[in-house]
Coordinates of C-alpha atoms and ligand atoms in Angstrom, one line a residue:
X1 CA 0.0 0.0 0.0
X2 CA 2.5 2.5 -1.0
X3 CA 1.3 6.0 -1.0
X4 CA 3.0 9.4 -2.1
X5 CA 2.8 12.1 0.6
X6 CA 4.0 15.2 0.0
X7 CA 6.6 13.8 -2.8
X8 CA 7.9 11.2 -0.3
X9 CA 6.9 7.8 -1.5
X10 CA 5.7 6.0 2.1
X11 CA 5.2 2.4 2.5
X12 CA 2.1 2.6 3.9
X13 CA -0.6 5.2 5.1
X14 CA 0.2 4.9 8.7
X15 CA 1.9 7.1 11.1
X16 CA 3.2 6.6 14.3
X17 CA 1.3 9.3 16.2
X18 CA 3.8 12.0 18.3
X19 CA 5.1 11.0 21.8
X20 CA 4.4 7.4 22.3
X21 CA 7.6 5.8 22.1
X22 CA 10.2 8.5 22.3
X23 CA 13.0 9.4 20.1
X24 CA 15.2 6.5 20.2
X25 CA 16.4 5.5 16.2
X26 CA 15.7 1.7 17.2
X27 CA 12.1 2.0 18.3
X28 CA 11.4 4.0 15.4
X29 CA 12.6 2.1 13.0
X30 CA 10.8 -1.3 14.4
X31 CA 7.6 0.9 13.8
X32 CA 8.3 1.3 10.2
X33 CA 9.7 -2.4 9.8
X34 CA 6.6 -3.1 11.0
X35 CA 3.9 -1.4 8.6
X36 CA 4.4 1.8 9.8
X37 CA 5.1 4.3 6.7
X38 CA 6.1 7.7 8.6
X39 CA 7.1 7.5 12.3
X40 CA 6.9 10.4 13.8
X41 CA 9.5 11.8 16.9
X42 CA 8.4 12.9 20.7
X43 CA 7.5 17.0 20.0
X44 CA 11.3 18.5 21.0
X45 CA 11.5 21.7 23.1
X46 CA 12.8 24.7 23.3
X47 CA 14.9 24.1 26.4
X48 CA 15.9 20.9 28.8
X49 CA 11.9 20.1 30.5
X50 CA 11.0 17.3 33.2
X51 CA 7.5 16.9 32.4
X52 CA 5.1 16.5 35.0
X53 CA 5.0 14.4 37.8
X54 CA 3.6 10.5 38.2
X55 CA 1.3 9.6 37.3
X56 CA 1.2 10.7 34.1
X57 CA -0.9 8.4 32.3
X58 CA -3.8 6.2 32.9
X59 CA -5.5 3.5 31.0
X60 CA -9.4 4.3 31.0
X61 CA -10.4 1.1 29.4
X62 CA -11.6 3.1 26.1
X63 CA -8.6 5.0 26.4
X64 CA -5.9 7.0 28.1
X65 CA -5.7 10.2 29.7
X66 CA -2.3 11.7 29.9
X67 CA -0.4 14.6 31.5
X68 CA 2.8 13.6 29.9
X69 CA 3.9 17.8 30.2
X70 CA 5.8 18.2 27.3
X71 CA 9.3 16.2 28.7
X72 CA 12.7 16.7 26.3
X73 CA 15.9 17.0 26.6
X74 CA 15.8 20.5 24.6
X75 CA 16.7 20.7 21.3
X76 CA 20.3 21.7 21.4
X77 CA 20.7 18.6 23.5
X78 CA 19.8 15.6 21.1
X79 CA 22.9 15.2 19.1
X80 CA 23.5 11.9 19.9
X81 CA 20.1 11.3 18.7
X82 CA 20.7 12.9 15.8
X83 CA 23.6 11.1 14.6
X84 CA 22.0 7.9 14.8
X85 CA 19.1 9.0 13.0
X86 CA 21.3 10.3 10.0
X87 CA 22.0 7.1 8.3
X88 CA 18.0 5.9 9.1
X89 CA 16.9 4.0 5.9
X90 CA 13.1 5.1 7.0
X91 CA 11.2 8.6 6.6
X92 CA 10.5 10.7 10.3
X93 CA 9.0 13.6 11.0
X94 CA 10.5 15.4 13.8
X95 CA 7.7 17.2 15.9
X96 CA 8.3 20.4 17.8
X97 CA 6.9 22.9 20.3
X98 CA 7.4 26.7 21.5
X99 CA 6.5 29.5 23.9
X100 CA 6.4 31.8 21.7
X101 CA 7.0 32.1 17.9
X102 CA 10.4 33.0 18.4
X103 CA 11.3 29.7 19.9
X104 CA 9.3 28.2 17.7
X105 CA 11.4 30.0 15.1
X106 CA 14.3 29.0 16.9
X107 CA 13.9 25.0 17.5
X108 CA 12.5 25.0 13.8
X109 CA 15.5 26.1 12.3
X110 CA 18.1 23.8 14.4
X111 CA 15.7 20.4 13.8
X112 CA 15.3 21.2 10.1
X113 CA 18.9 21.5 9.8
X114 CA 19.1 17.9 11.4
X115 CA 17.6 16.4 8.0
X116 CA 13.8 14.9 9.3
X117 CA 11.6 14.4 6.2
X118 CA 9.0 16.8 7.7
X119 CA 8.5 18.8 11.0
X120 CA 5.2 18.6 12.8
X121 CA 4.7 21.9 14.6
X122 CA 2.8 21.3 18.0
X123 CA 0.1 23.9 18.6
X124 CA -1.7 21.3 20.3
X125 CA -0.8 20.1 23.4
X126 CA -3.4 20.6 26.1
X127 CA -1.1 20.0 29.0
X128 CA 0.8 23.4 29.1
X129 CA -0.8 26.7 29.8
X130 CA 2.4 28.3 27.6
X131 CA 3.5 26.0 25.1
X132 CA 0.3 23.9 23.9
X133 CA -3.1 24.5 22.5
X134 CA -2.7 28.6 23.6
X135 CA -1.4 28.9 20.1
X136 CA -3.6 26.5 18.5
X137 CA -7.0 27.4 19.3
X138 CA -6.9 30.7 17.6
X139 CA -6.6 31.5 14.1
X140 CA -4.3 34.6 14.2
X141 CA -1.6 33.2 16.4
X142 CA -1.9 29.7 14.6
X143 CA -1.2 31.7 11.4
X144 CA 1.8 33.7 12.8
X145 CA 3.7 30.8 13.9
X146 CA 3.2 28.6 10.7
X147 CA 4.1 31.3 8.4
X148 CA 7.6 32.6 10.9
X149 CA 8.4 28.7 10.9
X150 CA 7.5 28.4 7.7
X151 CA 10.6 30.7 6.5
X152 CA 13.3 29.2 8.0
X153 CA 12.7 25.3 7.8
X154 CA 13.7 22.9 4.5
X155 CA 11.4 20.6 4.9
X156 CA 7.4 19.8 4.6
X157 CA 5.7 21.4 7.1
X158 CA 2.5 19.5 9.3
X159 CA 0.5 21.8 11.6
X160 CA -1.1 19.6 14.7
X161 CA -4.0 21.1 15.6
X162 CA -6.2 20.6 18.4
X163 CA -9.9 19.7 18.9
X164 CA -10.4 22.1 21.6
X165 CA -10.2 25.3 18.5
X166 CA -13.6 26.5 18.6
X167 CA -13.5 25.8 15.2
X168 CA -11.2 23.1 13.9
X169 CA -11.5 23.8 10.5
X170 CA -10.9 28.2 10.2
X171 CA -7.8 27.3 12.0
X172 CA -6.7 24.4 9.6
X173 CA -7.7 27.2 7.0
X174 CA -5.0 29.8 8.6
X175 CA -2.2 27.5 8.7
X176 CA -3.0 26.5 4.9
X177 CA -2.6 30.4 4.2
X178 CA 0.3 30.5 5.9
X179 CA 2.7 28.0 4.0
X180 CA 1.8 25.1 6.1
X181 CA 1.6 21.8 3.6
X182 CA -0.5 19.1 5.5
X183 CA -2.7 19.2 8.6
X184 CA -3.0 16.6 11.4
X185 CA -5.6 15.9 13.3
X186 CA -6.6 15.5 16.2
X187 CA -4.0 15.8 19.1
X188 CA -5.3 14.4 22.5
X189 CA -8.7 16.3 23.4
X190 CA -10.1 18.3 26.6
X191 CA -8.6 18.7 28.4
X192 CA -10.3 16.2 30.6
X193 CA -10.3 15.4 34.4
X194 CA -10.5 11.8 36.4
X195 CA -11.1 12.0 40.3
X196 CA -11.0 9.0 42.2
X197 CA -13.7 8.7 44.8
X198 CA -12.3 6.3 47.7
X199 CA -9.0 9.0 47.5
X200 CA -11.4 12.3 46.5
X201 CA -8.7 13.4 44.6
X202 CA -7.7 13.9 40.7
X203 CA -6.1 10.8 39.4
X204 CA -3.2 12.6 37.9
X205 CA -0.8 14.1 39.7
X206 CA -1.3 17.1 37.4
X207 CA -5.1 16.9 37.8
X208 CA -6.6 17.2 34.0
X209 CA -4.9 15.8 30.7
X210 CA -5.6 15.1 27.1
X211 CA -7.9 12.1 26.5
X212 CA -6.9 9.4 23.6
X213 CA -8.1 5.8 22.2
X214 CA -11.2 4.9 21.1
X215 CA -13.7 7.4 23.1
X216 CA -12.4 9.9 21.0
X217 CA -12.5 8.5 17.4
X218 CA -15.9 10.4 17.0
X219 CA -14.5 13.5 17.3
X220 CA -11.4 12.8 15.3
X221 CA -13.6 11.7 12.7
X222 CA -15.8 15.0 12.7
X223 CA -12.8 17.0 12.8
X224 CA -11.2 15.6 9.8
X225 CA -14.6 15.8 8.0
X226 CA -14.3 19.6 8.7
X227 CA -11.0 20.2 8.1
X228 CA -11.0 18.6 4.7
X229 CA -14.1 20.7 3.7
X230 CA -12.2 24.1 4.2
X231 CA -8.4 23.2 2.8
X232 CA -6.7 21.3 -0.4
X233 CA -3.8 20.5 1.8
X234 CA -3.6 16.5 3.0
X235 CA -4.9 15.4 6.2
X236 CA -3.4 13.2 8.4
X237 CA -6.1 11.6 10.4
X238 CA -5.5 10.6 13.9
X239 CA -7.4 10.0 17.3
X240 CA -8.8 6.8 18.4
X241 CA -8.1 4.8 15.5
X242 CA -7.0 1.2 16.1
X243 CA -8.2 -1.5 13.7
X244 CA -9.0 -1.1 9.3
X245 CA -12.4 -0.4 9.6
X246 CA -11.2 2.8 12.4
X247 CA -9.1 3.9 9.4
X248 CA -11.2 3.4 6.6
X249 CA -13.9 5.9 8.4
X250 CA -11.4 8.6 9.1
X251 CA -10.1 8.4 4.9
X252 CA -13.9 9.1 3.9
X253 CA -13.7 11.6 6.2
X254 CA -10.4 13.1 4.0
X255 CA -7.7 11.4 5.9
X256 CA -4.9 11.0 3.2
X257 CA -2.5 9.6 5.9
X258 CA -4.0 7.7 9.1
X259 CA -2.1 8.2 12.5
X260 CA -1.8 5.6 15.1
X261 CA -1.1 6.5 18.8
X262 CA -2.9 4.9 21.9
X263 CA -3.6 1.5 19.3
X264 CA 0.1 0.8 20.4
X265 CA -0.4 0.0 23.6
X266 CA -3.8 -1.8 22.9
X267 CA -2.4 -4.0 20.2
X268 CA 1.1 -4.0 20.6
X269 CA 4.0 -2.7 18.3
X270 CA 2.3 -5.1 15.4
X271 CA -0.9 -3.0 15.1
X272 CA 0.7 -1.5 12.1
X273 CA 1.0 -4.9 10.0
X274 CA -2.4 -5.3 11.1
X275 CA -4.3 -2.6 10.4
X276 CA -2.6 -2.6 7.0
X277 CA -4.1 -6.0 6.6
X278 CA -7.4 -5.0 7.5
X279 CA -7.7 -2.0 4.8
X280 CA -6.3 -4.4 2.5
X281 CA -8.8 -6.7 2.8
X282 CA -11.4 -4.7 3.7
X283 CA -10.5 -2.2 0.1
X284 CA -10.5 -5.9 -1.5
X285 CA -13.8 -7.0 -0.6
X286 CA -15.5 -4.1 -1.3
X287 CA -13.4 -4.1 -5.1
X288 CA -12.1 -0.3 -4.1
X289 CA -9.0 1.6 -3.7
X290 CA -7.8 4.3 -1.0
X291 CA -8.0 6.7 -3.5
X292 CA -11.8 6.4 -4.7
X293 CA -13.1 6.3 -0.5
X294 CA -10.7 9.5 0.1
X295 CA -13.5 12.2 1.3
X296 CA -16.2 9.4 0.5
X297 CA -18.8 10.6 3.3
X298 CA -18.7 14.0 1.5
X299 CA -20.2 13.0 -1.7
X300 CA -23.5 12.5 -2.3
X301 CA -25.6 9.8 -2.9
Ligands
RRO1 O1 3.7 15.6 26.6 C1 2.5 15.7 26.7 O2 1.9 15.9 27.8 C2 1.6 15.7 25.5 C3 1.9 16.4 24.3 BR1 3.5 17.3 24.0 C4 0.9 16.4 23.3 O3 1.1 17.1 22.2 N1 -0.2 15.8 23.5 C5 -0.5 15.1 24.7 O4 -1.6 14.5 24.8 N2 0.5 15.1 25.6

């Protein structure tokens, strides 16, 4: 299931969603020897950041809720990392987050200089007041740090948008005006909250986080429905999507690529293999190709 994105030719539609196994060259490429066709880095920050404290995840049965906080060792810091990574045989986007545009600006221009095939930039995570979803839920400031990245970075750009933009797709339009070549969507939504009631108390330490898995496939689905209806750029369509049939839904929605996160955990390091399998098959039995059910639920009957 080869697929040209963005004249890279991929192996297959699926990306390894942001953050869930790290930065290490030999995780990543296991993804991609197993079915995964872009794998994409932990977001890289602007300086050296702990993250929050434990617990920072929590398996809700239909999902996770997670208050990683934005850990990394800070972007002038990864050179080990990024000597490994420069004789990878496999495409990687390197993801990356600011405080401002400036260190947006700033981290952008170091990582693109590090040769990833793309740079996802993170305007998305709901678990920092100043370096997530502030920038991402509004148009104007979504716009300025696209277009300021925009000019100093050699590769494809992605913009990572949230669910939590009072309107998904006006923002999706600003960072197409702004230079940005693809769109992914959704990073994790709520902000939500979990309290335990024997204890009374929030079950993460850092009391809310962003929710993942299957609850949230609906609203992955409905934002990549909107988002394909106000840009030309590709999608990449993530949130809750762990088997074929996930993944078929989110291409009719407009999905071009199809992101895999919180499926990891669920289904192991293999979920790529088999979800390949299972849009395969499924594609085969109904005699149709990824390209003909691209934006499917759009058309009409
Ligand atoms: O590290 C995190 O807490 C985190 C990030 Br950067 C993100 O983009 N999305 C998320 O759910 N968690």
């Amino acid at each position: 299931m080869q697929i040209n994105f963005l004249g890279k030719n991929l192996h297959t539609p699926l990306v390894l969603a942001s953050g869930v196994l790290g930065n290490n060259k030999a995780i990543l490429e296991r993804v991609w020897e197993n079915g995964c066709g872009l794998p994409t880095m932990k977001s890289i920050g602007p300086a050296p950041r702990e993250g929050h404290k434990n617990p920072t995840v929590i398996d809700l049965g239909n999902g996770l809720i997670n208050a990683v906080g934005l850990p990394s060792p800070g972007y002038l810091n990864m050179e080990e990392e990024w000597q490994e990574l420069s004789d990878r045989v496999f495409p990687i986007t390197a993801s990356i987050y600011g405080g401002s545009v400036e260190e947006f600006v700033q981290v952008a221009a170091f990582v693109s200089a590090k040769g990833p095939d793309f740079i996802e930039l993170n305007i998305s995570c709901p678990n920092s007041d100043q370096h997530g979803m502030v920038f991402g839920v509004n148009a104007q400031s979504s716009h300025d740090v696209v277009a300021a990245v925009k000019k100093v970075i050699h590769v494809p750009l992605i913009a990572k948008l949230t669910p939590a933009a009072p309107d998904i797709a006006t923002i999706a339009k600003a960072c197409e005006d702004a230079g940005a070549d693809a769109i992914c969507a959704i990073n994790t939504a709520g902000p939500g909250m979990v309290i335990d009631i024997e204890s009374r108390s929030p079950v993460l330490a850092f009391k809310k986080g962003g929710l993942s898995g299957p609850m949230i496939k609906p609203i992955a689905v409905r934002c990549v429905y909107d988002i394909f209806r106000s840009v030309s750029i590709p999608i990449i369509g993530l949130g809750g999507i762990s088997t074929g049939k996930d993944a078929i839904e989110i291409i009719m929605a407009g999905a071009t690529l199809v992101g895999i996160g919180t499926a990891v955990r669920y289904r192991g390091i293999t979920v790529f293999d088999k979800v390949n399998k299972e849009i395969s098959d499924w594609l085969a039995v109904h005699d149709t190709s990824m390209e003909e059910i691209r934006g499917a639920a759009h058309r009409e009957a």
